[in-house]
mmCIF file with all atom_site columns, C-alpha atoms in Angstrom:
data_model
loop_
_atom_site.group_PDB
_atom_site.id
_atom_site.type_symbol
_atom_site.label_atom_id
_atom_site.label_alt_id
_atom_site.label_comp_id
_atom_site.label_asym_id
_atom_site.label_entity_id
_atom_site.label_seq_id
_atom_site.pdbx_PDB_ins_code
_atom_site.Cartn_x
_atom_site.Cartn_y
_atom_site.Cartn_z
_atom_site.occupancy
_atom_site.B_iso_or_equiv
_atom_site.pdbx_formal_charge
_atom_site.auth_seq_id
_atom_site.auth_comp_id
_atom_site.auth_asym_id
_atom_site.auth_atom_id
_atom_site.pdbx_PDB_model_num
ATOM 1   C CA . MET A 1 1   ? 56.093 90.622  197.569 1.00 0.00 ? 1   MET A CA 1
ATOM 2   C CA . ASN A 1 2   ? 58.756 93.056  196.549 1.00 0.00 ? 2   ASN A CA 1
ATOM 3   C CA . ILE A 1 3   ? 59.445 94.635  193.090 1.00 0.00 ? 3   ILE A CA 1
ATOM 4   C CA . LYS A 1 4   ? 62.272 96.919  192.341 1.00 0.00 ? 4   LYS A CA 1
ATOM 5   C CA . ILE A 1 5   ? 61.673 99.695  189.670 1.00 0.00 ? 5   ILE A CA 1
ATOM 6   C CA . GLU A 1 6   ? 64.291 101.685 188.088 1.00 0.00 ? 6   GLU A CA 1
ATOM 7   C CA . TRP A 1 7   ? 63.485 104.707 185.586 1.00 0.00 ? 7   TRP A CA 1
ATOM 8   C CA . GLN A 1 8   ? 65.974 104.406 182.430 1.00 0.00 ? 8   GLN A CA 1
ATOM 9   C CA . GLY A 1 9   ? 64.681 107.914 180.765 1.00 0.00 ? 9   GLY A CA 1
ATOM 10  C CA . ASN A 1 10  ? 62.055 109.076 179.273 1.00 0.00 ? 10  ASN A CA 1
ATOM 11  C CA . MET A 1 11  ? 58.637 106.800 180.175 1.00 0.00 ? 11  MET A CA 1
ATOM 12  C CA . HIS A 1 12  ? 60.679 103.899 180.223 1.00 0.00 ? 12  HIS A CA 1
ATOM 13  C CA . PHE A 1 13  ? 61.074 102.015 183.607 1.00 0.00 ? 13  PHE A CA 1
ATOM 14  C CA . LYS A 1 14  ? 62.708 98.142  183.792 1.00 0.00 ? 14  LYS A CA 1
ATOM 15  C CA . THR A 1 15  ? 61.372 95.978  186.557 1.00 0.00 ? 15  THR A CA 1
ATOM 16  C CA . GLU A 1 16  ? 63.591 93.170  188.670 1.00 0.00 ? 16  GLU A CA 1
ATOM 17  C CA . THR A 1 17  ? 61.020 90.577  189.938 1.00 0.00 ? 17  THR A CA 1
ATOM 18  C CA . PRO A 1 18  ? 61.556 88.702  193.016 1.00 0.00 ? 18  PRO A CA 1
ATOM 19  C CA . SER A 1 19  ? 62.086 85.500  191.247 1.00 0.00 ? 19  SER A CA 1
ATOM 20  C CA . GLY A 1 20  ? 64.878 87.043  189.122 1.00 0.00 ? 20  GLY A CA 1
ATOM 21  C CA . HIS A 1 21  ? 63.449 88.430  185.728 1.00 0.00 ? 21  HIS A CA 1
ATOM 22  C CA . ALA A 1 22  ? 63.511 91.808  184.444 1.00 0.00 ? 22  ALA A CA 1
ATOM 23  C CA . ILE A 1 23  ? 60.627 93.419  182.484 1.00 0.00 ? 23  ILE A CA 1
ATOM 24  C CA . SER A 1 24  ? 61.148 96.703  180.430 1.00 0.00 ? 24  SER A CA 1
ATOM 25  C CA . LEU A 1 25  ? 58.105 98.858  180.158 1.00 0.00 ? 25  LEU A CA 1
ATOM 26  C CA . ASP A 1 26  ? 57.545 102.117 178.302 1.00 0.00 ? 26  ASP A CA 1
ATOM 27  C CA . ALA A 1 27  ? 54.975 104.364 177.037 1.00 0.00 ? 27  ALA A CA 1
ATOM 28  C CA . SER A 1 28  ? 53.741 104.707 173.455 1.00 0.00 ? 28  SER A CA 1
ATOM 29  C CA . GLN A 1 29  ? 55.271 107.250 171.491 1.00 0.00 ? 29  GLN A CA 1
ATOM 30  C CA . GLU A 1 30  ? 52.011 109.469 171.514 1.00 0.00 ? 30  GLU A CA 1
ATOM 31  C CA . VAL A 1 31  ? 52.747 110.256 175.222 1.00 0.00 ? 31  VAL A CA 1
ATOM 32  C CA . GLY A 1 32  ? 56.489 110.261 175.276 1.00 0.00 ? 32  GLY A CA 1
ATOM 33  C CA . GLY A 1 33  ? 57.834 106.730 175.343 1.00 0.00 ? 33  GLY A CA 1
ATOM 34  C CA . GLU A 1 34  ? 59.925 105.388 173.325 1.00 0.00 ? 34  GLU A CA 1
ATOM 35  C CA . ASN A 1 35  ? 57.953 101.915 172.538 1.00 0.00 ? 35  ASN A CA 1
ATOM 36  C CA . LEU A 1 36  ? 61.037 99.862  174.522 1.00 0.00 ? 36  LEU A CA 1
ATOM 37  C CA . GLY A 1 37  ? 58.651 97.930  175.780 1.00 0.00 ? 37  GLY A CA 1
ATOM 38  C CA . PRO A 1 38  ? 55.034 96.661  176.772 1.00 0.00 ? 38  PRO A CA 1
ATOM 39  C CA . ARG A 1 39  ? 52.603 99.055  178.241 1.00 0.00 ? 39  ARG A CA 1
ATOM 40  C CA . PRO A 1 40  ? 51.664 98.429  182.217 1.00 0.00 ? 40  PRO A CA 1
ATOM 41  C CA . THR A 1 41  ? 48.011 97.744  180.777 1.00 0.00 ? 41  THR A CA 1
ATOM 42  C CA . GLU A 1 42  ? 49.093 95.467  178.207 1.00 0.00 ? 42  GLU A CA 1
ATOM 43  C CA . VAL A 1 43  ? 51.440 93.636  180.935 1.00 0.00 ? 43  VAL A CA 1
ATOM 44  C CA . LEU A 1 44  ? 48.164 93.264  183.590 1.00 0.00 ? 44  LEU A CA 1
ATOM 45  C CA . LEU A 1 45  ? 46.177 91.725  180.844 1.00 0.00 ? 45  LEU A CA 1
ATOM 46  C CA . SER A 1 46  ? 48.487 89.028  180.282 1.00 0.00 ? 46  SER A CA 1
ATOM 47  C CA . ALA A 1 47  ? 49.247 88.590  183.972 1.00 0.00 ? 47  ALA A CA 1
ATOM 48  C CA . VAL A 1 48  ? 45.452 88.055  184.193 1.00 0.00 ? 48  VAL A CA 1
ATOM 49  C CA . GLY A 1 49  ? 45.633 85.370  181.334 1.00 0.00 ? 49  GLY A CA 1
ATOM 50  C CA . THR A 1 50  ? 48.583 83.782  182.385 1.00 0.00 ? 50  THR A CA 1
ATOM 51  C CA . CYS A 1 51  ? 47.434 83.711  186.148 1.00 0.00 ? 51  CYS A CA 1
ATOM 52  C CA . SER A 1 52  ? 43.970 81.836  184.849 1.00 0.00 ? 52  SER A CA 1
ATOM 53  C CA . GLY A 1 53  ? 45.689 79.545  182.419 1.00 0.00 ? 53  GLY A CA 1
ATOM 54  C CA . ILE A 1 54  ? 47.946 78.253  185.043 1.00 0.00 ? 54  ILE A CA 1
ATOM 55  C CA . ASP A 1 55  ? 45.188 77.193  187.528 1.00 0.00 ? 55  ASP A CA 1
ATOM 56  C CA . ILE A 1 56  ? 43.111 75.796  184.708 1.00 0.00 ? 56  ILE A CA 1
ATOM 57  C CA . VAL A 1 57  ? 46.097 73.561  183.834 1.00 0.00 ? 57  VAL A CA 1
ATOM 58  C CA . ASP A 1 58  ? 46.946 72.756  187.032 1.00 0.00 ? 58  ASP A CA 1
ATOM 59  C CA . ILE A 1 59  ? 43.299 72.049  188.186 1.00 0.00 ? 59  ILE A CA 1
ATOM 60  C CA . LEU A 1 60  ? 42.673 69.780  185.043 1.00 0.00 ? 60  LEU A CA 1
ATOM 61  C CA . ARG A 1 61  ? 46.068 68.012  185.329 1.00 0.00 ? 61  ARG A CA 1
ATOM 62  C CA . LYS A 1 62  ? 44.914 66.815  189.075 1.00 0.00 ? 62  LYS A CA 1
ATOM 63  C CA . MET A 1 63  ? 41.860 65.528  187.501 1.00 0.00 ? 63  MET A CA 1
ATOM 64  C CA . ARG A 1 64  ? 44.079 63.452  185.755 1.00 0.00 ? 64  ARG A CA 1
ATOM 65  C CA . LEU A 1 65  ? 42.944 65.255  181.899 1.00 0.00 ? 65  LEU A CA 1
ATOM 66  C CA . HIS A 1 66  ? 45.643 65.415  179.512 1.00 0.00 ? 66  HIS A CA 1
ATOM 67  C CA . VAL A 1 67  ? 45.574 69.125  177.520 1.00 0.00 ? 67  VAL A CA 1
ATOM 68  C CA . GLU A 1 68  ? 46.811 68.911  174.152 1.00 0.00 ? 68  GLU A CA 1
ATOM 69  C CA . SER A 1 69  ? 47.226 72.764  173.093 1.00 0.00 ? 69  SER A CA 1
ATOM 70  C CA . PHE A 1 70  ? 46.023 75.596  174.917 1.00 0.00 ? 70  PHE A CA 1
ATOM 71  C CA . ALA A 1 71  ? 45.580 79.030  173.982 1.00 0.00 ? 71  ALA A CA 1
ATOM 72  C CA . MET A 1 72  ? 43.375 82.064  174.852 1.00 0.00 ? 72  MET A CA 1
ATOM 73  C CA . GLU A 1 73  ? 42.344 85.481  174.129 1.00 0.00 ? 73  GLU A CA 1
ATOM 74  C CA . VAL A 1 74  ? 42.410 88.197  177.206 1.00 0.00 ? 74  VAL A CA 1
ATOM 75  C CA . ASN A 1 75  ? 40.105 91.372  176.258 1.00 0.00 ? 75  ASN A CA 1
ATOM 76  C CA . GLY A 1 76  ? 39.751 94.333  178.263 1.00 0.00 ? 76  GLY A CA 1
ATOM 77  C CA . GLU A 1 77  ? 37.536 97.219  178.491 1.00 0.00 ? 77  GLU A CA 1
ATOM 78  C CA . ARG A 1 78  ? 38.738 100.116 180.061 1.00 0.00 ? 78  ARG A CA 1
ATOM 79  C CA . ALA A 1 79  ? 36.756 103.782 181.430 1.00 0.00 ? 79  ALA A CA 1
ATOM 80  C CA . GLU A 1 80  ? 37.023 106.580 179.434 1.00 0.00 ? 80  GLU A CA 1
ATOM 81  C CA . GLU A 1 81  ? 37.579 108.843 182.373 1.00 0.00 ? 81  GLU A CA 1
ATOM 82  C CA . HIS A 1 82  ? 40.789 108.890 184.476 1.00 0.00 ? 82  HIS A CA 1
ATOM 83  C CA . PRO A 1 83  ? 42.522 106.657 185.923 1.00 0.00 ? 83  PRO A CA 1
ATOM 84  C CA . ARG A 1 84  ? 41.147 104.675 182.938 1.00 0.00 ? 84  ARG A CA 1
ATOM 85  C CA . ARG A 1 85  ? 40.922 101.248 185.250 1.00 0.00 ? 85  ARG A CA 1
ATOM 86  C CA . PHE A 1 86  ? 39.434 97.813  183.801 1.00 0.00 ? 86  PHE A CA 1
ATOM 87  C CA . THR A 1 87  ? 35.594 97.836  183.975 1.00 0.00 ? 87  THR A CA 1
ATOM 88  C CA . HIS A 1 88  ? 35.315 94.691  181.917 1.00 0.00 ? 88  HIS A CA 1
ATOM 89  C CA . VAL A 1 89  ? 37.742 91.723  181.166 1.00 0.00 ? 89  VAL A CA 1
ATOM 90  C CA . HIS A 1 90  ? 36.775 88.907  179.103 1.00 0.00 ? 90  HIS A CA 1
ATOM 91  C CA . MET A 1 91  ? 38.362 85.521  179.023 1.00 0.00 ? 91  MET A CA 1
ATOM 92  C CA . HIS A 1 92  ? 38.210 83.154  176.377 1.00 0.00 ? 92  HIS A CA 1
ATOM 93  C CA . TYR A 1 93  ? 39.778 79.907  176.299 1.00 0.00 ? 93  TYR A CA 1
ATOM 94  C CA . ARG A 1 94  ? 40.830 77.423  173.680 1.00 0.00 ? 94  ARG A CA 1
ATOM 95  C CA . LEU A 1 95  ? 41.798 73.974  174.498 1.00 0.00 ? 95  LEU A CA 1
ATOM 96  C CA . THR A 1 96  ? 42.042 70.551  172.376 1.00 0.00 ? 96  THR A CA 1
ATOM 97  C CA . GLY A 1 97  ? 42.086 67.162  173.716 1.00 0.00 ? 97  GLY A CA 1
ATOM 98  C CA . ASP A 1 98  ? 39.783 64.428  175.351 1.00 0.00 ? 98  ASP A CA 1
ATOM 99  C CA . LEU A 1 99  ? 38.447 66.845  177.582 1.00 0.00 ? 99  LEU A CA 1
ATOM 100 C CA . PRO A 1 100 ? 34.902 66.659  179.176 1.00 0.00 ? 100 PRO A CA 1
ATOM 101 C CA . GLU A 1 101 ? 32.982 69.479  178.891 1.00 0.00 ? 101 GLU A CA 1
ATOM 102 C CA . ASP A 1 102 ? 31.992 69.484  182.287 1.00 0.00 ? 102 ASP A CA 1
ATOM 103 C CA . LYS A 1 103 ? 35.480 69.066  183.837 1.00 0.00 ? 103 LYS A CA 1
ATOM 104 C CA . VAL A 1 104 ? 36.840 71.966  181.420 1.00 0.00 ? 104 VAL A CA 1
ATOM 105 C CA . ARG A 1 105 ? 33.708 74.362  182.836 1.00 0.00 ? 105 ARG A CA 1
ATOM 106 C CA . ARG A 1 106 ? 34.856 73.349  186.740 1.00 0.00 ? 106 ARG A CA 1
ATOM 107 C CA . ALA A 1 107 ? 38.406 74.297  185.804 1.00 0.00 ? 107 ALA A CA 1
ATOM 108 C CA . VAL A 1 108 ? 37.564 77.967  184.313 1.00 0.00 ? 108 VAL A CA 1
ATOM 109 C CA . LYS A 1 109 ? 34.838 78.663  186.785 1.00 0.00 ? 109 LYS A CA 1
ATOM 110 C CA . LEU A 1 110 ? 37.148 77.525  189.863 1.00 0.00 ? 110 LEU A CA 1
ATOM 111 C CA . SER A 1 111 ? 39.906 79.732  188.181 1.00 0.00 ? 111 SER A CA 1
ATOM 112 C CA . VAL A 1 112 ? 38.047 83.079  187.682 1.00 0.00 ? 112 VAL A CA 1
ATOM 113 C CA . GLU A 1 113 ? 35.669 83.013  190.609 1.00 0.00 ? 113 GLU A CA 1
ATOM 114 C CA . LYS A 1 114 ? 37.993 81.857  193.290 1.00 0.00 ? 114 LYS A CA 1
ATOM 115 C CA . TYR A 1 115 ? 42.059 80.871  192.525 1.00 0.00 ? 115 TYR A CA 1
ATOM 116 C CA . CYS A 1 116 ? 43.219 83.571  189.897 1.00 0.00 ? 116 CYS A CA 1
ATOM 117 C CA . SER A 1 117 ? 44.637 86.317  192.029 1.00 0.00 ? 117 SER A CA 1
ATOM 118 C CA . VAL A 1 118 ? 45.373 88.770  189.529 1.00 0.00 ? 118 VAL A CA 1
ATOM 119 C CA . SER A 1 119 ? 41.527 88.938  188.580 1.00 0.00 ? 119 SER A CA 1
ATOM 120 C CA . ASN A 1 120 ? 40.537 88.777  191.646 1.00 0.00 ? 120 ASN A CA 1
ATOM 121 C CA . SER A 1 121 ? 42.766 91.960  192.197 1.00 0.00 ? 121 SER A CA 1
ATOM 122 C CA . LEU A 1 122 ? 40.887 93.767  189.706 1.00 0.00 ? 122 LEU A CA 1
ATOM 123 C CA . ASN A 1 123 ? 38.193 96.103  190.213 1.00 0.00 ? 123 ASN A CA 1
ATOM 124 C CA . ALA A 1 124 ? 36.719 95.016  187.223 1.00 0.00 ? 124 ALA A CA 1
ATOM 125 C CA . LYS A 1 125 ? 33.800 92.330  185.917 1.00 0.00 ? 125 LYS A CA 1
ATOM 126 C CA . VAL A 1 126 ? 35.362 89.294  184.266 1.00 0.00 ? 126 VAL A CA 1
ATOM 127 C CA . THR A 1 127 ? 33.674 86.929  182.479 1.00 0.00 ? 127 THR A CA 1
ATOM 128 C CA . ALA A 1 128 ? 34.811 83.899  180.788 1.00 0.00 ? 128 ALA A CA 1
ATOM 129 C CA . SER A 1 129 ? 34.151 81.474  177.833 1.00 0.00 ? 129 SER A CA 1
ATOM 130 C CA . PHE A 1 130 ? 35.798 78.658  176.215 1.00 0.00 ? 130 PHE A CA 1
ATOM 131 C CA . GLU A 1 131 ? 36.197 76.282  173.256 1.00 0.00 ? 131 GLU A CA 1
ATOM 132 C CA . ILE A 1 132 ? 36.896 72.474  173.507 1.00 0.00 ? 132 ILE A CA 1
ATOM 133 C CA . ASN A 1 133 ? 38.132 71.171  170.348 1.00 0.00 ? 133 ASN A CA 1
ATOM 134 C CA . GLY A 1 134 ? 36.489 74.081  168.287 1.00 0.00 ? 134 GLY A CA 1
ATOM 135 C CA . GLN A 1 135 ? 32.995 73.798  170.308 1.00 0.00 ? 135 GLN A CA 1
ATOM 136 C CA . ARG A 1 136 ? 32.210 76.775  171.944 1.00 0.00 ? 136 ARG A CA 1
ATOM 137 C CA . PHE A 1 137 ? 30.676 76.987  175.649 1.00 0.00 ? 137 PHE A CA 1
ATOM 138 C CA . GLU A 1 138 ? 29.363 80.059  177.525 1.00 0.00 ? 138 GLU A CA 1
ATOM 139 C CA . ILE A 1 139 ? 29.998 80.295  181.471 1.00 0.00 ? 139 ILE A CA 1
ATOM 140 C CA . ASP A 1 140 ? 27.481 82.060  183.356 1.00 0.00 ? 140 ASP A CA 1
#
C-alpha cells in the first residue's frame, strides 16, 4: 500500500489514498496547527473502530443475521512520555436487532483477536464490550 502525503503549510498535510480519497490532517492550534483537519491520532482510533466494525458486520451477515443499527465508541489511553503511543484501546459496540448474544460475542472476538488488521498493528492492549438492544456484555 502506498499513501501520498503533501505538506500544505504549517502543520497541515493532505493525504491521497490508493482508493482515490483525500484526507486533510492537522495539528491543534496549541502546537502550531490551524485545526484544518483531524489529528493523526484521531484518525488512527477512527480506523481501529471502523476496521473492527466492518469485520463485525461482515461476520454477522455471513451468519445470516440482520443488524438494524450499529454504533461504537473507541477510547484510547496514551503514554505520558514520547512517543505517547496508545497503550490501551477499548471498543464498545452498540447493536440493535434480533441478534443472539453468543453470535455477536463471537463476531466481536474474531474481529478484535484475529481479523482487524488496524488494531492488531498497534502496540496496545485492545479490549472490547458490547450491547445488544441496550443489554451490556463484557468480553473476557
